[in-house]
mmCIF file of C-alpha atoms in Angstrom:
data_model
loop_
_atom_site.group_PDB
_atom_site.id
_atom_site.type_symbol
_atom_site.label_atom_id
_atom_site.label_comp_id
_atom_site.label_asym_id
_atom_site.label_seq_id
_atom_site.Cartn_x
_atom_site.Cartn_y
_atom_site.Cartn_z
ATOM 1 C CA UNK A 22 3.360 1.558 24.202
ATOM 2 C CA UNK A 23 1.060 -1.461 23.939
ATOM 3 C CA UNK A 24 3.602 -3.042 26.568
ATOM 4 C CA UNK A 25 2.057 -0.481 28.873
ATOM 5 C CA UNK A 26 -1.464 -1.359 28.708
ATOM 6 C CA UNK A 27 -1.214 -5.071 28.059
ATOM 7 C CA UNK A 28 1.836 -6.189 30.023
ATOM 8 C CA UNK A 29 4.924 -7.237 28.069
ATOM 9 C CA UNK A 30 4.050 -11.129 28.905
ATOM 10 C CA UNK A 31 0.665 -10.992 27.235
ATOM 11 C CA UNK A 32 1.822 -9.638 24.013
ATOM 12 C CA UNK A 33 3.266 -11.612 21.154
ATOM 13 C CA UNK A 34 5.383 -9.892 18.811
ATOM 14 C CA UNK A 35 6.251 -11.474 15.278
ATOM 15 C CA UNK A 36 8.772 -10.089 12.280
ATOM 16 C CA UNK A 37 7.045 -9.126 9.448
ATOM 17 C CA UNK A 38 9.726 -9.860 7.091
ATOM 18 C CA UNK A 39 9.847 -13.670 8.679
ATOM 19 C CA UNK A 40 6.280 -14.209 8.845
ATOM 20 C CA UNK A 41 5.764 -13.231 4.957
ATOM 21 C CA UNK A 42 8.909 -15.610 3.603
ATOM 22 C CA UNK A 43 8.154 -18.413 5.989
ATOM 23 C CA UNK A 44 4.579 -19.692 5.248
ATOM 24 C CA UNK A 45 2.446 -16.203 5.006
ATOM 25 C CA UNK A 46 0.993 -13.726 7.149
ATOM 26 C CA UNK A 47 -2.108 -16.179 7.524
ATOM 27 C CA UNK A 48 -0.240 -19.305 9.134
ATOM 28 C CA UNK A 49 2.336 -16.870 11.191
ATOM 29 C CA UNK A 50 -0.802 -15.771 12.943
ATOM 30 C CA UNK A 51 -2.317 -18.615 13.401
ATOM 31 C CA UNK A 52 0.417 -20.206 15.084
ATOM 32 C CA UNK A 53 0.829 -17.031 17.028
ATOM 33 C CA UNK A 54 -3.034 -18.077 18.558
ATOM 34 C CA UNK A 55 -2.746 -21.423 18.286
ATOM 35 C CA UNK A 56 -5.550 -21.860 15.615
ATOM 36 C CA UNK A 57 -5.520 -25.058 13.573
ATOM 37 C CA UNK A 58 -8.290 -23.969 11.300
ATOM 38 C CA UNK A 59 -6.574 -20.737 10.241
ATOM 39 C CA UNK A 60 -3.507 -22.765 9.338
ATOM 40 C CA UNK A 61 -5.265 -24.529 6.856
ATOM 41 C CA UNK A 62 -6.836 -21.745 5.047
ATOM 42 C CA UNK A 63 -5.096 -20.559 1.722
ATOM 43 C CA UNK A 64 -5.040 -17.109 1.310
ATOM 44 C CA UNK A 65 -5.599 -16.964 -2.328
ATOM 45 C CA UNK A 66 -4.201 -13.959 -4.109
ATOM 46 C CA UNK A 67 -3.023 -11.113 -2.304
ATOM 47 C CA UNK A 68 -5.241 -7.573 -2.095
ATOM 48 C CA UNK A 69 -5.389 -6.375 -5.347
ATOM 49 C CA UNK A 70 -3.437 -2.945 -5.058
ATOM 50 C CA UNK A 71 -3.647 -0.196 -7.917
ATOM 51 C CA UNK A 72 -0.391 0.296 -10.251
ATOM 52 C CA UNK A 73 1.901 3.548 -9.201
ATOM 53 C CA UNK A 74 0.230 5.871 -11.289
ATOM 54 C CA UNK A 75 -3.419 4.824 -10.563
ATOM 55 C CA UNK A 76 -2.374 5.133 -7.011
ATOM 56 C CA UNK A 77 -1.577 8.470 -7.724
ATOM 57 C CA UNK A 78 -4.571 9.410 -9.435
ATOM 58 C CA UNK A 79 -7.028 8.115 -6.321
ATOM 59 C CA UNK A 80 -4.549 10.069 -4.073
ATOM 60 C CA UNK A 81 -4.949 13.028 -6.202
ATOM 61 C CA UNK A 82 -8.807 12.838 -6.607
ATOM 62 C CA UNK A 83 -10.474 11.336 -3.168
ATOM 63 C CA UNK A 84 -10.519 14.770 -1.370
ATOM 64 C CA UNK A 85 -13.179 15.522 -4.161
ATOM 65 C CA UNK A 86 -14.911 12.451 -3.958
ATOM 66 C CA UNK A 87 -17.646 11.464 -1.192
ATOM 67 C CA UNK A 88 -17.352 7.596 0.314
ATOM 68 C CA UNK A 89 -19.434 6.357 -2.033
ATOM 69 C CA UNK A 90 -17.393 7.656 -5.213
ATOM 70 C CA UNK A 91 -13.908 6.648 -3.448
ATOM 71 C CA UNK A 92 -15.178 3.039 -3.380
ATOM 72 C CA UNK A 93 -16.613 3.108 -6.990
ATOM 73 C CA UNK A 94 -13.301 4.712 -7.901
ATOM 74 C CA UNK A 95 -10.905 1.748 -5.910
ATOM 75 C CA UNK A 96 -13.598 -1.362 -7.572
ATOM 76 C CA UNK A 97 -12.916 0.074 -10.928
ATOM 77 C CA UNK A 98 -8.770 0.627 -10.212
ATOM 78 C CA UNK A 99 -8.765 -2.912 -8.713
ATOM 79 C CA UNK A 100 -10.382 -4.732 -11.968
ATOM 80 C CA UNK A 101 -8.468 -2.209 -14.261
ATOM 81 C CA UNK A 102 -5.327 -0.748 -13.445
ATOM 82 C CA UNK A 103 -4.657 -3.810 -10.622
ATOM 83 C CA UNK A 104 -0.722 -4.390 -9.433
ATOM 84 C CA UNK A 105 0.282 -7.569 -10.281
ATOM 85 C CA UNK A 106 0.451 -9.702 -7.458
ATOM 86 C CA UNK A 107 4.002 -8.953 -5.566
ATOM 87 C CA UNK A 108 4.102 -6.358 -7.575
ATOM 88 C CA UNK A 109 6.645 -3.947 -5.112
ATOM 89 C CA UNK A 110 6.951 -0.106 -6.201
ATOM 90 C CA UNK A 111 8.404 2.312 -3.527
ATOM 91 C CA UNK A 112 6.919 5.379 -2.539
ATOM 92 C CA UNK A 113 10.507 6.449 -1.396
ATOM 93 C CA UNK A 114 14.382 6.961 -2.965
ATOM 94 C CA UNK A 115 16.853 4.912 -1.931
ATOM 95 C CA UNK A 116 18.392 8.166 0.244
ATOM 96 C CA UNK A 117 14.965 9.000 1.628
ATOM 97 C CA UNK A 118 14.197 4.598 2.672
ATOM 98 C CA UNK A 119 17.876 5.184 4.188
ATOM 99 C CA UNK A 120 17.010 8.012 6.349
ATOM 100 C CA UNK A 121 13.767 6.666 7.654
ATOM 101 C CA UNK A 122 14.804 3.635 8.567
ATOM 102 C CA UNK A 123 18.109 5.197 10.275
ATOM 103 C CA UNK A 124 15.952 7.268 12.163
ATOM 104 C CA UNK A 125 13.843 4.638 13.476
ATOM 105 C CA UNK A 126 16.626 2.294 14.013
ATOM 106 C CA UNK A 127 16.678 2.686 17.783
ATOM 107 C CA UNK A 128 13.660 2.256 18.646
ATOM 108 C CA UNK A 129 13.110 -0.676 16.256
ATOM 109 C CA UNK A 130 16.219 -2.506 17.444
ATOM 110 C CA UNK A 131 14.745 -2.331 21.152
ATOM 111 C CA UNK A 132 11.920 -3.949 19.735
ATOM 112 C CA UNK A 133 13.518 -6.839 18.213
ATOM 113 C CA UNK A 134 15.894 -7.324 21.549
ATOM 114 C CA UNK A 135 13.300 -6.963 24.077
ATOM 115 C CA UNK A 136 10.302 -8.429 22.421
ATOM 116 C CA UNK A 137 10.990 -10.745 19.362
ATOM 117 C CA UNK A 138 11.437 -14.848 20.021
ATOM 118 C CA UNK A 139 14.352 -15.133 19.866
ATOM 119 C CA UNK A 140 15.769 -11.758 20.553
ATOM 120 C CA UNK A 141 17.853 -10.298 17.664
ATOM 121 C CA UNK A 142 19.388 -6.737 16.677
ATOM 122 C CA UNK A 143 17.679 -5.800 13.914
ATOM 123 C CA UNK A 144 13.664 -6.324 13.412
ATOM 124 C CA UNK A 145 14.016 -5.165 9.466
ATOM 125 C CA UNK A 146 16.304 -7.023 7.585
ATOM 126 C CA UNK A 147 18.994 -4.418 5.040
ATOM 127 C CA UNK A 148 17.519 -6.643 2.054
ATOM 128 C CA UNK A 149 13.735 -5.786 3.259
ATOM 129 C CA UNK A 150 14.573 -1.719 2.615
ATOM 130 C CA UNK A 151 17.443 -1.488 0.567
ATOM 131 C CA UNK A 152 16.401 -2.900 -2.915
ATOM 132 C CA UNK A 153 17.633 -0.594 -5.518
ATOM 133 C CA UNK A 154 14.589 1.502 -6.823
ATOM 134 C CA UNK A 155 14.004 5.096 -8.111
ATOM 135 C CA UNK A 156 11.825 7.192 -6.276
ATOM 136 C CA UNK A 157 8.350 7.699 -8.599
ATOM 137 C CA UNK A 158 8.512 10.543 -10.706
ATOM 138 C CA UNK A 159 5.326 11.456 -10.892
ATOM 139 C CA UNK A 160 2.281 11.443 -13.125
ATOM 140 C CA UNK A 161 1.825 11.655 -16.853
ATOM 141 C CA UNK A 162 -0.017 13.023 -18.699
ATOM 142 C CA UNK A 163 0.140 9.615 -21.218
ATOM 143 C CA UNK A 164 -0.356 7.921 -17.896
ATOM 144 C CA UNK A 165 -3.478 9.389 -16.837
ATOM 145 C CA UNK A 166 -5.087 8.836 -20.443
ATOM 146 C CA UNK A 167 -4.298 4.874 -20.449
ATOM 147 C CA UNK A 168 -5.352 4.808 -16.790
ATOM 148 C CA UNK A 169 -8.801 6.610 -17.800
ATOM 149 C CA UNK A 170 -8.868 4.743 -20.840
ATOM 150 C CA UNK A 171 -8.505 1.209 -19.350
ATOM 151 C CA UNK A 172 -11.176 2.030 -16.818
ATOM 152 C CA UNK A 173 -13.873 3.531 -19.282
ATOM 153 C CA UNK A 174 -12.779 0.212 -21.493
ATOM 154 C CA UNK A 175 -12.956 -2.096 -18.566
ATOM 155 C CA UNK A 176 -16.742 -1.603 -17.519
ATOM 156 C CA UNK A 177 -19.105 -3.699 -19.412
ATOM 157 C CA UNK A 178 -22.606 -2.714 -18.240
ATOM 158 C CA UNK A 179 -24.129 0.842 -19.122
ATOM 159 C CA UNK A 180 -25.209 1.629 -15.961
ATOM 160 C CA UNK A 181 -21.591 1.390 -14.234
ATOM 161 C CA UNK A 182 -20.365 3.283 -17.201
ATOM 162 C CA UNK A 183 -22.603 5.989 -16.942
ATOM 163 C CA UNK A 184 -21.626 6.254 -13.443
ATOM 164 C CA UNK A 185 -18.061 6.149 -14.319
ATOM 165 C CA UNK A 186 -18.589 8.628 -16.668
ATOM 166 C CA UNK A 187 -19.870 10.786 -13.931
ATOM 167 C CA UNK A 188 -17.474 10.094 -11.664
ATOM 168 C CA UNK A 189 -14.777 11.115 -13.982
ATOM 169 C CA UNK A 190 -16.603 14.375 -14.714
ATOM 170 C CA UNK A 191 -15.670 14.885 -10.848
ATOM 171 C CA UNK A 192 -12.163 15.028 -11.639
ATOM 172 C CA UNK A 193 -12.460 18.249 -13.787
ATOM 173 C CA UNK A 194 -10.893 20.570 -11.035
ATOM 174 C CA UNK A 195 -8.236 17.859 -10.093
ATOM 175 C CA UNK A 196 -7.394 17.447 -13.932
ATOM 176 C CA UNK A 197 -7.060 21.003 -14.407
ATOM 177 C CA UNK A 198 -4.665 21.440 -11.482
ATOM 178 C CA UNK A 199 -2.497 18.617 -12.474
ATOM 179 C CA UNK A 200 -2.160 19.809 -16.010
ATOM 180 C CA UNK A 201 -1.351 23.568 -15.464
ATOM 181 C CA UNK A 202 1.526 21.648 -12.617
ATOM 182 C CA UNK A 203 2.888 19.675 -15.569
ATOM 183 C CA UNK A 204 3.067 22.678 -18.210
ATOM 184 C CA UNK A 205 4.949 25.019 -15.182
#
């Protein structure tokens, strides 16, 4: 689709998979421009992403929650229930990855022929989708206590705990649902 807009000769088209195990997403794109400054920046740590079940939990409780609250919600998640960097969890079953990428398998082969450098058959690797992990099984209710607990224990001043206190007070209705789920 972009081909159509842009013209297939202005667009540059990079593997994902290649650019993360050869030098970073950082330096793949700065080659990709031709920018010597970006290639010297190190990237640090990677974003700080929330564990499964903390994912969960925001998931769960940011239709309640105004813009304000969802960001409170992700700074406190971030310091407190943070993934470890590299940290991989999959949001699908081993059957379910298999089907999704099978369906997209056409069109993303036609990608890699007719716009990667150079031209190959596949543009996801089999080793990039099918690592062996179980599908998540949902929340806890153990889970959502050391999640809660770790946040109220992880703010130091008053003022962000009092607002973290009434942020969590939010989740009353979301709570509720979730628990009467787990006792059906």
């Amino acid at each position: 689709n972009y081909a159509k807009f842009f013209t297939k000769d202005k667009m540059i088209v990079r593997s994902y998979e290649d650019a993360r195990t050869k030098g970073g997403l950082i330096k793949d794109f700065a080659c990709a421009i031709g920018s010597e400054s970006l290639k010297s920046i190190n990237p640090g740590t990677p974003n700080a992403g929330y564990t499964r079940d903390a994912l969960e939990i925001a998931r769960l409780c940011n239709p309640y929650f105004d813009a304000t609250e969802r960001k409170r919600l992700r700074r406190i998640f971030q310091t407190t229930n943070a993934k470890q960097p590299y940290e991989n969890y999959s949001f699908f079953g081993n059957s379910q990855r298999r089907d999704l990428m099978a369906f997209y398998s056409p069109s993303n082969s036609l990608v890699a022929k007719e716009y990667l450098n150079p031209p190959r058959e596949y543009l996801f690797s089999d080793r990039e989708f099918d690592y062996d992990k179980d599908m998540y099984s949902g929340l806890t209710s153990e889970a959502v206590a050391i999640i809660l607990t770790r946040a109220m224990v992880g703010i130091s001043d008053e003022n962000s705990r009092l607002r973290a206190v009434s942020l969590f007070s939010k989740l009353k209705k979301t709570a509720l649902l979730f628990f009467e789920k787990l006792i059906k």
